[in-house]
GROMACS .gro file of C-alpha atoms in nm:
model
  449
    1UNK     CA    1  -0.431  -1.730   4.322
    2UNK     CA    2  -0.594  -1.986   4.637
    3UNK     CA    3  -0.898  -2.103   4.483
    4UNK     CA    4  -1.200  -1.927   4.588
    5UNK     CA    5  -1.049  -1.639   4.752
    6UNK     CA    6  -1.017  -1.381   4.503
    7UNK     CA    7  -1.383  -1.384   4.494
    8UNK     CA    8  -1.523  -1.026   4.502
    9UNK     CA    9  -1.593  -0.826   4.804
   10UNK     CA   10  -1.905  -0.754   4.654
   11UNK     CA   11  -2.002  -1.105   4.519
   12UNK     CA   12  -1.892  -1.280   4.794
   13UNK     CA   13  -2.191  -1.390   5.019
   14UNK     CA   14  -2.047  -1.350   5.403
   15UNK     CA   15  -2.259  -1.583   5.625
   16UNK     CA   16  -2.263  -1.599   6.013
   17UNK     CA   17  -2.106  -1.893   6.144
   18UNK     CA   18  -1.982  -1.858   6.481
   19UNK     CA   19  -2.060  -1.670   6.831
   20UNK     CA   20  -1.839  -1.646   7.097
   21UNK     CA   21  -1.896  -1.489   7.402
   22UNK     CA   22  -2.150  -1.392   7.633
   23UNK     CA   23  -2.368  -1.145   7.573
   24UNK     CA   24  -2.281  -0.789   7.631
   25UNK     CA   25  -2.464  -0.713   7.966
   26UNK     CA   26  -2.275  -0.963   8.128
   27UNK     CA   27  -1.927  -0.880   8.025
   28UNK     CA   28  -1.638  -0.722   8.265
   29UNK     CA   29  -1.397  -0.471   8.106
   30UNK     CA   30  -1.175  -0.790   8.142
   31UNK     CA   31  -1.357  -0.978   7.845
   32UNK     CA   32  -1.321  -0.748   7.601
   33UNK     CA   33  -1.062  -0.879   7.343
   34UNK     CA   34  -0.772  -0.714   7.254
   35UNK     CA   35  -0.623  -0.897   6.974
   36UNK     CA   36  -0.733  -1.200   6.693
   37UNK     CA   37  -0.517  -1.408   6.501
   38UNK     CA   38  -0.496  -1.697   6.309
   39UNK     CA   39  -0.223  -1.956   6.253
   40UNK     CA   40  -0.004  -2.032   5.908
   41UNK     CA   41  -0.253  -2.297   5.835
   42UNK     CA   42  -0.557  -2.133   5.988
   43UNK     CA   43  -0.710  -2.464   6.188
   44UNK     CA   44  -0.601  -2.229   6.491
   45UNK     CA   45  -0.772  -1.912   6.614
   46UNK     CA   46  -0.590  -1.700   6.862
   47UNK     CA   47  -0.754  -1.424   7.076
   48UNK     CA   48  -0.628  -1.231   7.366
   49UNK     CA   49  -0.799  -0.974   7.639
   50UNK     CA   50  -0.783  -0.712   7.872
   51UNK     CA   51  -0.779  -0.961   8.144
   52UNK     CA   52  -0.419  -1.121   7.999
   53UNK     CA   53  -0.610  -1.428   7.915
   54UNK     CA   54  -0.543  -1.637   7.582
   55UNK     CA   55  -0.828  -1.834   7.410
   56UNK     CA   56  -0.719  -2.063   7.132
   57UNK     CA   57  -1.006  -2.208   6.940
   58UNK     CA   58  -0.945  -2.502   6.663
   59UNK     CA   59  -1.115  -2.614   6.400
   60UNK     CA   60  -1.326  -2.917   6.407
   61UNK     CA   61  -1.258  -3.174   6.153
   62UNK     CA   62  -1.511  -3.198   5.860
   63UNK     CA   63  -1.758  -3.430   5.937
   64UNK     CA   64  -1.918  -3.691   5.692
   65UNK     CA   65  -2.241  -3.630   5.745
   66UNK     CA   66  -2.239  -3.273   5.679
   67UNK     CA   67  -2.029  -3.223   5.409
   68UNK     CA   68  -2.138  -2.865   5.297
   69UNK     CA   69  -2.073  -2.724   5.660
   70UNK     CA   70  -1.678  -2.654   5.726
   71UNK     CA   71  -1.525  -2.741   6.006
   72UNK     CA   72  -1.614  -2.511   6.304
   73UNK     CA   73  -1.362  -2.378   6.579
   74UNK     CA   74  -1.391  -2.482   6.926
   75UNK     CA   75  -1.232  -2.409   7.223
   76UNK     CA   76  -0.879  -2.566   7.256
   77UNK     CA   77  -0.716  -2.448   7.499
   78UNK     CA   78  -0.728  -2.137   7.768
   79UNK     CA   79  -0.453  -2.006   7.994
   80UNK     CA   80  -0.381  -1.727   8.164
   81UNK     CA   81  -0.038  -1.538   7.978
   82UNK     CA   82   0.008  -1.259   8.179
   83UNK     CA   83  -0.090  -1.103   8.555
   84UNK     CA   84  -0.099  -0.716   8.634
   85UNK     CA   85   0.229  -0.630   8.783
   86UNK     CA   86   0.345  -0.276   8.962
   87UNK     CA   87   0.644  -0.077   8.852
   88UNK     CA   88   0.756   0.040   9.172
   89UNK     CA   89   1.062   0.269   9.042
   90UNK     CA   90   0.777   0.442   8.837
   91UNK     CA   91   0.507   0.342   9.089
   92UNK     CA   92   0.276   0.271   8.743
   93UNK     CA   93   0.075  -0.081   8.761
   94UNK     CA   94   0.117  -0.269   8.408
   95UNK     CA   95  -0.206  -0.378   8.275
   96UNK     CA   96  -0.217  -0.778   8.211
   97UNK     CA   97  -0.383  -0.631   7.862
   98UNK     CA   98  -0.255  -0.845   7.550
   99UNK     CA   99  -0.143  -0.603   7.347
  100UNK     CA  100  -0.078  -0.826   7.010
  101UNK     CA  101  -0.018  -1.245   6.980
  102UNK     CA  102   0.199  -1.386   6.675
  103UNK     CA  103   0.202  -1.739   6.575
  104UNK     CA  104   0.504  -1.883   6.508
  105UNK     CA  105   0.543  -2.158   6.179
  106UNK     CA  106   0.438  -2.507   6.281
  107UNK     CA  107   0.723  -2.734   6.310
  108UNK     CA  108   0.651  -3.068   6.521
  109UNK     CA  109   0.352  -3.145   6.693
  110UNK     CA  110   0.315  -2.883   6.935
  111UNK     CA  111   0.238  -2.511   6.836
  112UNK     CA  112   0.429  -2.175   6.935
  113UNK     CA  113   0.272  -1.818   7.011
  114UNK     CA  114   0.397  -1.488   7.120
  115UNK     CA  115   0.219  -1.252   7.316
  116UNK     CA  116   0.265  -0.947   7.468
  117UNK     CA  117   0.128  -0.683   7.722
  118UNK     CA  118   0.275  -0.300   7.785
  119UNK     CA  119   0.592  -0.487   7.919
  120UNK     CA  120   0.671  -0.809   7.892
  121UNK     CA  121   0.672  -1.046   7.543
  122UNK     CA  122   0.629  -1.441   7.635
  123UNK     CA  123   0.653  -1.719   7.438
  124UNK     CA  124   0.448  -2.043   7.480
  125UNK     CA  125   0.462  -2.363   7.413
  126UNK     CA  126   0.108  -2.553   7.337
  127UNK     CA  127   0.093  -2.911   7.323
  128UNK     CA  128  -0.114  -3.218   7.397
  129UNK     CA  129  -0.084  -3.505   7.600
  130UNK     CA  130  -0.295  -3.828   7.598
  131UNK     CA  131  -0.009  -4.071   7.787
  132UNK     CA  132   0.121  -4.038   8.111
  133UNK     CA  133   0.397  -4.245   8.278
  134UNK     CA  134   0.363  -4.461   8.579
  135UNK     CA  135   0.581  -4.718   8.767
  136UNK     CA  136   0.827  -4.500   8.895
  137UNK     CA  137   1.090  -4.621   9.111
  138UNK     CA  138   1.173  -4.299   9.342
  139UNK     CA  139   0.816  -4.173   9.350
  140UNK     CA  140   0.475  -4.298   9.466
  141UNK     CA  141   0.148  -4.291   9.244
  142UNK     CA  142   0.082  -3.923   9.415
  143UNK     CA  143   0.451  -3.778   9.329
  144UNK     CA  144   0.559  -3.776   9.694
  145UNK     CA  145   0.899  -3.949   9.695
  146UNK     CA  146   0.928  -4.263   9.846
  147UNK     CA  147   1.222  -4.390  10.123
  148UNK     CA  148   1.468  -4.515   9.928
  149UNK     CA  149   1.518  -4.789  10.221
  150UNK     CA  150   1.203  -4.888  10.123
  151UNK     CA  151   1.306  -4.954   9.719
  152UNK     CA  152   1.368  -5.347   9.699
  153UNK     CA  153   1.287  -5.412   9.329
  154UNK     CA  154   1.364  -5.183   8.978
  155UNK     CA  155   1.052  -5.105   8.798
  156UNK     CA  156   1.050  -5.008   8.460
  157UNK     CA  157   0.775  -4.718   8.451
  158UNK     CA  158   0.531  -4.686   8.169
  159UNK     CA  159   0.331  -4.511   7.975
  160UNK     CA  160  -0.012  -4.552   8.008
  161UNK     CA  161  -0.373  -4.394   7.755
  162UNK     CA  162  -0.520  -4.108   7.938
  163UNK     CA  163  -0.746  -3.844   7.855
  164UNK     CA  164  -0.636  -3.564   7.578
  165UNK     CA  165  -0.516  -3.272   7.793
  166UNK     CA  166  -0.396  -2.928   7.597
  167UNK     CA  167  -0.093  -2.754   7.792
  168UNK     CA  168   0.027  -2.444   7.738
  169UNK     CA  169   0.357  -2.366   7.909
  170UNK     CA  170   0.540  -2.052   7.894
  171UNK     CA  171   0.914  -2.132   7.688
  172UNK     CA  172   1.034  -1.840   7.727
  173UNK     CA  173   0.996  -1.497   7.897
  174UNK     CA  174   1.157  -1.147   7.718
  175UNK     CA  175   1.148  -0.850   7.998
  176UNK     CA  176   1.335  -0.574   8.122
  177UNK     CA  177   1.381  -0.426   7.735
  178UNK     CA  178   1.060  -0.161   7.733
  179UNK     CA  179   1.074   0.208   7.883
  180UNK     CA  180   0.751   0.271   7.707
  181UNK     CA  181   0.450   0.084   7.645
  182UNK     CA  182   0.524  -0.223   7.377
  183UNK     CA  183   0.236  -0.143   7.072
  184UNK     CA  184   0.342  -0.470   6.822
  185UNK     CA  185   0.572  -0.767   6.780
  186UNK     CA  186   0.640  -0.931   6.465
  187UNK     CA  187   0.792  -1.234   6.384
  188UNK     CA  188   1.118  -1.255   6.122
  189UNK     CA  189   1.070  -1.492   5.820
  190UNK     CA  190   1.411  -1.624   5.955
  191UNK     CA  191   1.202  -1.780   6.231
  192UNK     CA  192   1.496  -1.703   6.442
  193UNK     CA  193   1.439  -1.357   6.551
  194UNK     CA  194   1.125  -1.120   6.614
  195UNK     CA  195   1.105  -0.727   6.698
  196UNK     CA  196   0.923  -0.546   6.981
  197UNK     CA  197   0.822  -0.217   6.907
  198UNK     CA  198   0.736   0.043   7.166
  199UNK     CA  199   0.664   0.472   7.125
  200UNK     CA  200   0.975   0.527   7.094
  201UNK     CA  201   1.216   0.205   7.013
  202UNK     CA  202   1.256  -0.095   6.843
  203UNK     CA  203   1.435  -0.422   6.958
  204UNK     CA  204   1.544  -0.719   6.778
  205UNK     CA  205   1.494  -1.061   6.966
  206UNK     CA  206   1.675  -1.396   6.891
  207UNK     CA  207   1.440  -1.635   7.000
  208UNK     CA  208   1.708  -1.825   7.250
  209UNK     CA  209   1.801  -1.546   7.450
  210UNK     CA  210   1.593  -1.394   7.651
  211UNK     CA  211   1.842  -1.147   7.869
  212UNK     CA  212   1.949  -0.982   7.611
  213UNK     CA  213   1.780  -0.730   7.280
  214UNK     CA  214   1.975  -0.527   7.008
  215UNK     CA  215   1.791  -0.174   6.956
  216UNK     CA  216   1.757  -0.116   6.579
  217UNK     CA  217   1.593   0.190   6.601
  218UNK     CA  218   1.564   0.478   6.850
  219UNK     CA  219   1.342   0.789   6.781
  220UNK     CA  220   1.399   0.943   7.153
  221UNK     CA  221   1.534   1.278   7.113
  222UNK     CA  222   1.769   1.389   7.373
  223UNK     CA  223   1.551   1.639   7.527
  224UNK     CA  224   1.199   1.493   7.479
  225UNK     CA  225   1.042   1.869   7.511
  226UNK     CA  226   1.162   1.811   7.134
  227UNK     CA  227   0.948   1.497   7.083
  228UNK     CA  228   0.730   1.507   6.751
  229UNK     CA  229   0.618   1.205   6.705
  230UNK     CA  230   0.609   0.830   6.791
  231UNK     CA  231   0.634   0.502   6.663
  232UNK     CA  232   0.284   0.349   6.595
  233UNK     CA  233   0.317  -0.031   6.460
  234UNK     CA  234   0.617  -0.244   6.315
  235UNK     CA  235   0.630  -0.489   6.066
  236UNK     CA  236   0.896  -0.746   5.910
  237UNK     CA  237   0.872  -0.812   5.547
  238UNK     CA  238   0.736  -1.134   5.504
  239UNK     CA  239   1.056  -1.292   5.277
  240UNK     CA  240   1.331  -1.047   5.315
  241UNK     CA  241   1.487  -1.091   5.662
  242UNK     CA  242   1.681  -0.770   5.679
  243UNK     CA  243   1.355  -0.532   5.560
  244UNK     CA  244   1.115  -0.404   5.814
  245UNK     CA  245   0.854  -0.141   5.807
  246UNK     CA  246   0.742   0.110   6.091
  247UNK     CA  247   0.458   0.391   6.079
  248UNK     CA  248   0.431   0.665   6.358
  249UNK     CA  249   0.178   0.923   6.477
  250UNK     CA  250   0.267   1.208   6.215
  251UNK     CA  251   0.134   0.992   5.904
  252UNK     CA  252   0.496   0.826   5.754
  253UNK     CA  253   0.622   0.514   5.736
  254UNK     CA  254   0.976   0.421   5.691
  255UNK     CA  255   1.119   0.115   5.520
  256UNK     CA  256   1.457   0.017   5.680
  257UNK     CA  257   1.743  -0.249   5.618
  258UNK     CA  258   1.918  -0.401   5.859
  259UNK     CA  259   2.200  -0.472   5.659
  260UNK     CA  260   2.256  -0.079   5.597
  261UNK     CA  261   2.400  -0.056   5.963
  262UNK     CA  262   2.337  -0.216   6.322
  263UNK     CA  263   2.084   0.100   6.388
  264UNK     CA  264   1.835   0.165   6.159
  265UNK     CA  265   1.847   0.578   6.239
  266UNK     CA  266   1.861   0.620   5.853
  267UNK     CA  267   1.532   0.484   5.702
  268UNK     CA  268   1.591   0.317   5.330
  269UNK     CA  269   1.240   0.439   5.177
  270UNK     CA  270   0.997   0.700   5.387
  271UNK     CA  271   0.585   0.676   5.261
  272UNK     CA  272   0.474   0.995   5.305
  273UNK     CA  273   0.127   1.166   5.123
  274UNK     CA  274   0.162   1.525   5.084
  275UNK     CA  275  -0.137   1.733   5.255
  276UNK     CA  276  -0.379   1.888   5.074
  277UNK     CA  277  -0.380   2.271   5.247
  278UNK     CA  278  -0.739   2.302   5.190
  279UNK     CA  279  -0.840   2.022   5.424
  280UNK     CA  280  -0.608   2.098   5.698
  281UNK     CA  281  -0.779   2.175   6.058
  282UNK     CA  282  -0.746   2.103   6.393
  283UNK     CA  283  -0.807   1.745   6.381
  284UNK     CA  284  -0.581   1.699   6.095
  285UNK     CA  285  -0.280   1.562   6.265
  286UNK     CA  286  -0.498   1.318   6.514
  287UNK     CA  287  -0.689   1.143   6.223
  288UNK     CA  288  -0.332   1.119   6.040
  289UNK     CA  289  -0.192   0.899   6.288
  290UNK     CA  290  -0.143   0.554   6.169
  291UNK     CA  291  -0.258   0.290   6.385
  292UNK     CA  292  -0.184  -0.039   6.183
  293UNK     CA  293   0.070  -0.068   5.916
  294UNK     CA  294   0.081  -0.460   5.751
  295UNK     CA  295   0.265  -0.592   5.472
  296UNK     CA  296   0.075  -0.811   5.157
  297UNK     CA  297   0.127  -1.152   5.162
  298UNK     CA  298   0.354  -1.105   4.806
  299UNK     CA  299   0.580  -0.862   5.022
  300UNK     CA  300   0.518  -0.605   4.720
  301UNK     CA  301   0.257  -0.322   4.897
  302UNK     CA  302   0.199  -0.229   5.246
  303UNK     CA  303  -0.146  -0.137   5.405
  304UNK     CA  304  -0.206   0.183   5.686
  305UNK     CA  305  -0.508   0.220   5.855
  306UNK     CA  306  -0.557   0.610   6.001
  307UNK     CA  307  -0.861   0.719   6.189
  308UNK     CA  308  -1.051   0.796   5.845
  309UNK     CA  309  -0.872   0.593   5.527
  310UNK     CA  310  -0.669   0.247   5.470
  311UNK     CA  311  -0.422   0.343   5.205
  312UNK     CA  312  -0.205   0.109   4.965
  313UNK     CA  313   0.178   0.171   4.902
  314UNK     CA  314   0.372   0.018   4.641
  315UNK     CA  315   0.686  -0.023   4.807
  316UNK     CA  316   0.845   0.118   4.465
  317UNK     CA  317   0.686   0.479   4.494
  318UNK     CA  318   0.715   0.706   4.831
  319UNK     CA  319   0.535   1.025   4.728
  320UNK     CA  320   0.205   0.907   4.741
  321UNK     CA  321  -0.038   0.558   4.815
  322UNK     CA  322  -0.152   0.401   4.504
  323UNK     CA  323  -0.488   0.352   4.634
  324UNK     CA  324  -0.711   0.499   4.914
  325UNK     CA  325  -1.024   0.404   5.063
  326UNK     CA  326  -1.270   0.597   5.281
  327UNK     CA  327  -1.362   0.338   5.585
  328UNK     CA  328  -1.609   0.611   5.780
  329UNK     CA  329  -1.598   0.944   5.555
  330UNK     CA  330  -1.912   1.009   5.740
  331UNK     CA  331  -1.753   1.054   5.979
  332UNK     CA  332  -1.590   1.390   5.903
  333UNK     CA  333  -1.830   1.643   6.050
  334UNK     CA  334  -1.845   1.451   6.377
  335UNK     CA  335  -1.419   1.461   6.443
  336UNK     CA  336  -1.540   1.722   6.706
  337UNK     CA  337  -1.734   1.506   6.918
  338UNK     CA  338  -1.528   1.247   6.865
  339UNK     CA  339  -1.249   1.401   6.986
  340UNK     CA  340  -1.426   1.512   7.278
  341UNK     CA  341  -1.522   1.137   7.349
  342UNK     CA  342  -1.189   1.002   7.289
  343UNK     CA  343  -1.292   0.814   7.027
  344UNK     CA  344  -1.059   0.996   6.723
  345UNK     CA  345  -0.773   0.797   6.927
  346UNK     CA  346  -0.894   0.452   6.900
  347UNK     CA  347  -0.660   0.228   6.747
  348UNK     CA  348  -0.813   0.071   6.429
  349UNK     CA  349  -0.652  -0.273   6.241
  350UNK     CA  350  -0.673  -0.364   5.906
  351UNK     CA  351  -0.596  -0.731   5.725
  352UNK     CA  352  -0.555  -0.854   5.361
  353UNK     CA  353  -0.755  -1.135   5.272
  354UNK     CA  354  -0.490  -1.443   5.160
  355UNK     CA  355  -0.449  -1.346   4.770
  356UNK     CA  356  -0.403  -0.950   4.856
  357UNK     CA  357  -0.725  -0.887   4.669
  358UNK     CA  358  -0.926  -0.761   4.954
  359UNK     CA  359  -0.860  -0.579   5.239
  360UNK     CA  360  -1.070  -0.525   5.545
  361UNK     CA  361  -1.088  -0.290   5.825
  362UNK     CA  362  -1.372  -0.194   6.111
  363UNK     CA  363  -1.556   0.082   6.228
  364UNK     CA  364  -1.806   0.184   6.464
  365UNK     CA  365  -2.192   0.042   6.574
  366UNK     CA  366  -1.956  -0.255   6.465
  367UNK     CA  367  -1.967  -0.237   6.131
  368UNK     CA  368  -1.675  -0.376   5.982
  369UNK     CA  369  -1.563  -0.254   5.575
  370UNK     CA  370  -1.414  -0.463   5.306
  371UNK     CA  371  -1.252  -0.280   4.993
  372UNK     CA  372  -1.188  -0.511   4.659
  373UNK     CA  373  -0.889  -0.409   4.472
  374UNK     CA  374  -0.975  -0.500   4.142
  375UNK     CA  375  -1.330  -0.364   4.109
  376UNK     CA  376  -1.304  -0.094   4.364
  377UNK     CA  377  -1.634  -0.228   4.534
  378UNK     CA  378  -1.688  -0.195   4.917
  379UNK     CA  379  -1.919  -0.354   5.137
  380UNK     CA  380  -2.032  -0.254   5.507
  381UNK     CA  381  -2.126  -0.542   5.721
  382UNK     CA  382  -2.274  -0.572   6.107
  383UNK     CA  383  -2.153  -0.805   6.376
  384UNK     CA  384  -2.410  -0.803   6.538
  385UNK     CA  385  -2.651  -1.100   6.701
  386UNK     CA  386  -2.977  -0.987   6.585
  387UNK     CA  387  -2.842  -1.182   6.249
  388UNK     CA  388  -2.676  -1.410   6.433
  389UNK     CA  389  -2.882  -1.729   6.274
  390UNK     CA  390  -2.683  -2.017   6.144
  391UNK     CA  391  -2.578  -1.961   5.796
  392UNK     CA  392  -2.773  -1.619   5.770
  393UNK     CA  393  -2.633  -1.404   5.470
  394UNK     CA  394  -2.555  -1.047   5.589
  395UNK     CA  395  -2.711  -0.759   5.436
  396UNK     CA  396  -2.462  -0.483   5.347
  397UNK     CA  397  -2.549  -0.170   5.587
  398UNK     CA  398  -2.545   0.134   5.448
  399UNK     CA  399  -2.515   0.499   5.680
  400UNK     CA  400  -2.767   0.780   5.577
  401UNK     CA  401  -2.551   1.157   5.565
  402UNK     CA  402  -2.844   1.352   5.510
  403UNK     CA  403  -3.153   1.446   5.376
  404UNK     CA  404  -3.420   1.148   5.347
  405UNK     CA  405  -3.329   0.794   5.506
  406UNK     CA  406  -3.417   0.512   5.285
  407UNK     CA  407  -3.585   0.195   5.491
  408UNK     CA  408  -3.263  -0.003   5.534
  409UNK     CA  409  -2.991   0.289   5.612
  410UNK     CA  410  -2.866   0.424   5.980
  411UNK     CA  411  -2.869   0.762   6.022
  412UNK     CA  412  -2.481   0.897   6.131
  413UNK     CA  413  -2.632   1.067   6.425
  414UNK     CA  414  -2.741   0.734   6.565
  415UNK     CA  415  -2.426   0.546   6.522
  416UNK     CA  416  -2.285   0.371   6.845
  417UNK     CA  417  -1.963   0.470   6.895
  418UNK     CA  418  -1.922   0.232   7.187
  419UNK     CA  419  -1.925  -0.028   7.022
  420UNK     CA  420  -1.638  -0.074   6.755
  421UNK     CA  421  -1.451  -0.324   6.505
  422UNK     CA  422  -1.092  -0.240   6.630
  423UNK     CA  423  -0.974  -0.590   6.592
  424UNK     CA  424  -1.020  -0.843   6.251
  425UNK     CA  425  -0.839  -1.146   6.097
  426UNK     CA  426  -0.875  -1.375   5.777
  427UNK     CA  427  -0.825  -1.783   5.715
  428UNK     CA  428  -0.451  -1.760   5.560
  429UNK     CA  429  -0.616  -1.967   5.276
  430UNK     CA  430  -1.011  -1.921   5.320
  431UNK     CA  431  -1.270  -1.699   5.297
  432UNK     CA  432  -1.343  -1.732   5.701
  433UNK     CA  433  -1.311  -1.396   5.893
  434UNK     CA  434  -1.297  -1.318   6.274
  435UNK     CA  435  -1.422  -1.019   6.409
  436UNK     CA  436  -1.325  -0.868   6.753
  437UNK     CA  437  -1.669  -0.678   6.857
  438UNK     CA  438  -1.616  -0.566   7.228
  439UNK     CA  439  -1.608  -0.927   7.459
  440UNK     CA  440  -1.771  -1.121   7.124
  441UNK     CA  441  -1.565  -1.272   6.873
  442UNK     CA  442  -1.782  -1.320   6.558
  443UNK     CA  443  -1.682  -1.590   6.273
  444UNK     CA  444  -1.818  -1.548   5.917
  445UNK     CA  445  -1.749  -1.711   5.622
  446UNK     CA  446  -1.847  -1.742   5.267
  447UNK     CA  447  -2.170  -1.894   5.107
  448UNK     CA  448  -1.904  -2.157   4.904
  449UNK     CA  449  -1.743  -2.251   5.252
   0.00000   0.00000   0.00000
C-alpha cells in the first residue's frame, strides 16, 4: 500500500490548497472545464474546456524554507488543441469542447497527451527549450534567407542560453474515424495503441498511423429504428493488453478480449444488476445509464458511476456489484424536476484514490462524495470559495431530507443544481485531489501533505 494513502475517507483531513480560475461572474461558457487529469507521476495537472483550450499546471518543487507545505502546481503551459470546425455533408458545427485528455507514460524529457473533442483525437508533444541556435550560414538573425552570392565564409552555428519556453506541438492528428460524437479515449498498457469510443463504435489506434483505425466493436443495428442503447465510456485494463471494458446507456458493461476475434461483437463477461420490480418508474432507465466506467489500479474491480449510485464489480462475478454507494439518494423524489431541467442527463465521473481504497465521485451545489471501502464511511465535501483560506480543513456537509434542519445541514430544496462536480482526479501516489467546479478547478489535499 503507498504510504499515507490508505488513510480513511473519514479520518483523512482534506485541506484547501489551490484556486484556479476566475470567479464565476466573470466566466464565458468557454471556461468551463470539461475534463482533469493527472500524469503517471502526478507533478502534472491536465485540464481541458469548452473553449478547446488545454491548461497544464506543474508542481513546484519543495522549497527549503517551507518544508511542511508541498509543492504547489502552477501554470506550465497553455495552448489551444482544437478550433470549432463545420461538417458541411451534415451541415453540424463540431464544438472545439475537450471531451477527455490521457497522458501518455513519460519516456525522455518531453511529455505526451491525448485529447479529444466530438471528432477529432490529437496527440501532443510538450517540451521545453532554454537554447536556441544561431550562426547560421543560409539564414539571417531574423530567418529570412540570405543571397547565397553573398555567403563568403562557413560558420559553424551555435547554441546559445535563452529563456525557458514550454512548447506544445501537435505529433499527431487521428480524424475522419467518428460518425458519432467520440465520449472517451483510453490509452493501452502496450503504450502502442489507444481506443476511441463513440455511441455507437469503438476503434483501435496504433499510435504511428494516423490514416488508418481497426473497429473492434460495432453496436449499430442495421435499421437504427431498432437502436436500444449506446455505448457510454471505454476502458483498457490497466496490465492486460487484449482486455477492455465498455458500459452503455441501458446499465451493462461488457468485458471483451481482443484475442477472442478481430471484432469484439461477442463480449467475454457482461456486468449486469438485476432490477428490483418494486422500484421501477419512469425515470428508471435514465438514472441507469452509466456515465463513467474505470478500472482499479490492481486491474481486479471496475467502478460505474449512474445518475444516483457508484457501484463496485469484481471482475470474477457478473450477476451483481459487490458494493454500492448512494452519491445523492436525496435526490430521488426530485428525478421529476430534474428531468424537466435536464439535469438527470448530466454526465457524472468517478476516480479511485491510488491504493483502490477510496473512491470519489461529485454531485450537485458542488459537493463532491468520497466512499472508503474498508470502513464503509462517506464524507460530503464543498468546493466552494467561501472556505477557500489557505490550509482551511473542510467541514463535511451534510443535506437535510426532512423534518427539522440541524444548524450546519442544506435543505434538498435549496440545492444548486447549476452548479455541479462532473469532473474529479487524484495524485497517482498522494492524497492531492482536483476538482472540476464549473470554470474553477479546486486543489485539496490532506492535513499530512
Amino acid at each position: 500500500m503507498i504510504p499515507g494513502i490508505g488513510a480513511l475517507a473519514q479520518d483523512t483531513l482534506w485541506c484547501f490548497s489551490q484556486v484556479k480560475g476566475t470567479i464565476e461572474i466573470g466566466a464565458t461558457e468557454a471556461d468551463i472545464i470539461s475534463t482533469v487529469e493527472f500524469n503517471h507521476t502526478g507533478e502534472l495537472l491536465a485540464t481541458g474546456d469548452k473553449g478547446g483550450r488545454v491548461v497544464i499546471f506543474q508542481r513546484e518543487q519543495e522549497s527549503k524554507n517551507q518544508v511542511h507545505r508541498r509543492g504547489e502546481y502552477n501554470v506550465y503551459s497553455t495552448f489551444q488543441s482544437h478550433e470549432p470546425e463545420f461538417d458541411y455533408l451534415k451541415s453540424l458545427e463540431i464544438e472545439e469542447k475537450i471531451n477527455k485528455i490521457r497522458w501518455l507514460p513519460q519516456q525522455n524529457a518531453a511529455y505526451f497527451l491525448l485529447s479529444t473533442n466530438d471528432k477529432t483525437v490529437k496527440l501532443w508533444k510538450v517540451s521545453e527549450r532554454d537554447k536556441r541556435p544561431e550562426g547560421y550560414n543560409l539564414k539571417d538573425e531574423e530567418g529570412r534567407l540570405r543571397d547565397p552570392a553573398t555567403i563568403t565564409t562557413l560558420r559553424v552555428p551555435v547554441l546559445r542560453p535563452m529563456d525557458l519556453m514550454v512548447e506544445a506541438t501537435p505529433r499527431r492528428v487521428f480524424a475522419n474515424a467518428h460518425t458519432y460524437h467520440i465520449n472517451s479515449i483510453s490509452v493501452n498498457s502496450d503504450y502502442e495503441t489507444y481506443m476511441s469510443a463513440d455511441d455507437l463504435r469503438i476503434n483501435l489506434w496504433n499510435f504511428e498511423i494516423t490514416n488508418q483505425s481497426f473497429n473492434i466493436v460495432d453496436i449499430k443495428p442495421a435499421n437504427m429504428e431498432e437502436l436500444t442503447e449506446v455505448i457510454t465510456a471505454a476502458e483498457f485494463h490497466p496490465h492486460h493488453c487484449n482486455t477492455f471494458v465498455y458500459s452503455s446507456s441501458k446499465g451493462t458493461i461488457r468485458l471483451c478480449d481482443m484475442r477472442a476475434s478481430a471484432l469484439c461483437d461477442r463480449h467475454t463477461k457482461f456486468f449486469e444488476e438485476p432490477e428490483d420490480p418494486s422500484n421501477r418508474s419512469f425515470f428508471s432507465e435514465i438514472i441507469s445509464s452509466i456515465s463513467d466506467v474505470k478500472f482499479s489500479h490492481s486491474g481486479r474491480y471496475i467502478m460505474t458511476r449512474d445518475y444516483l449510485t457508484v457501484k463496485v464489480w469484481d471482475l470474477n462475478m457478473e450477476n451483481r456489484p459487490i458494493e454500492t454507494y448512494q452519491v445523492h439518494d436525496y435526490l430521488r423524489s426530485k428525478l421529476c424536476s430534474l428531468y424537466e431541467n435536464d439535469c438527470i442527463f448530466d454526465k457524472f465521473e468517478c476516480v479511485w484514490n491510488g491504493s483502490d481504497s477510496v473512491i470519489m465521485t461529485g454531485s450537485y451545489n458542488n459537493f463532491f462524495r468520497m466512499f472508503d471501502r474498508n470502513t464503509k464511511r462517506d464524507v460530503t465535501l464543498e468546493a466552494s470559495r467561501e472556505n477557500s483560506k489557505p490550509r482551511a480543513i473542510l467541514k463535511p456537509r451534510k443535506v437535510c431530507v426532512g423534518g427539522k434542519r440541524r444548524k450546519d445541514e442544506i435543505s434538498v430544496d435549496s440545492l444548486d443544481f447549476s452548479k455541479k462536480i462532473l469532473h474529479t482526479a487524484w495524485h497517482p501516489s498522494e492524497n492531492i485531489i482536483a476538482v472540476a467546479a464549473t470554470n474553477n478547478l479546486y486543489i485539496f489535499q490532506d492535513k499530512v501533505n
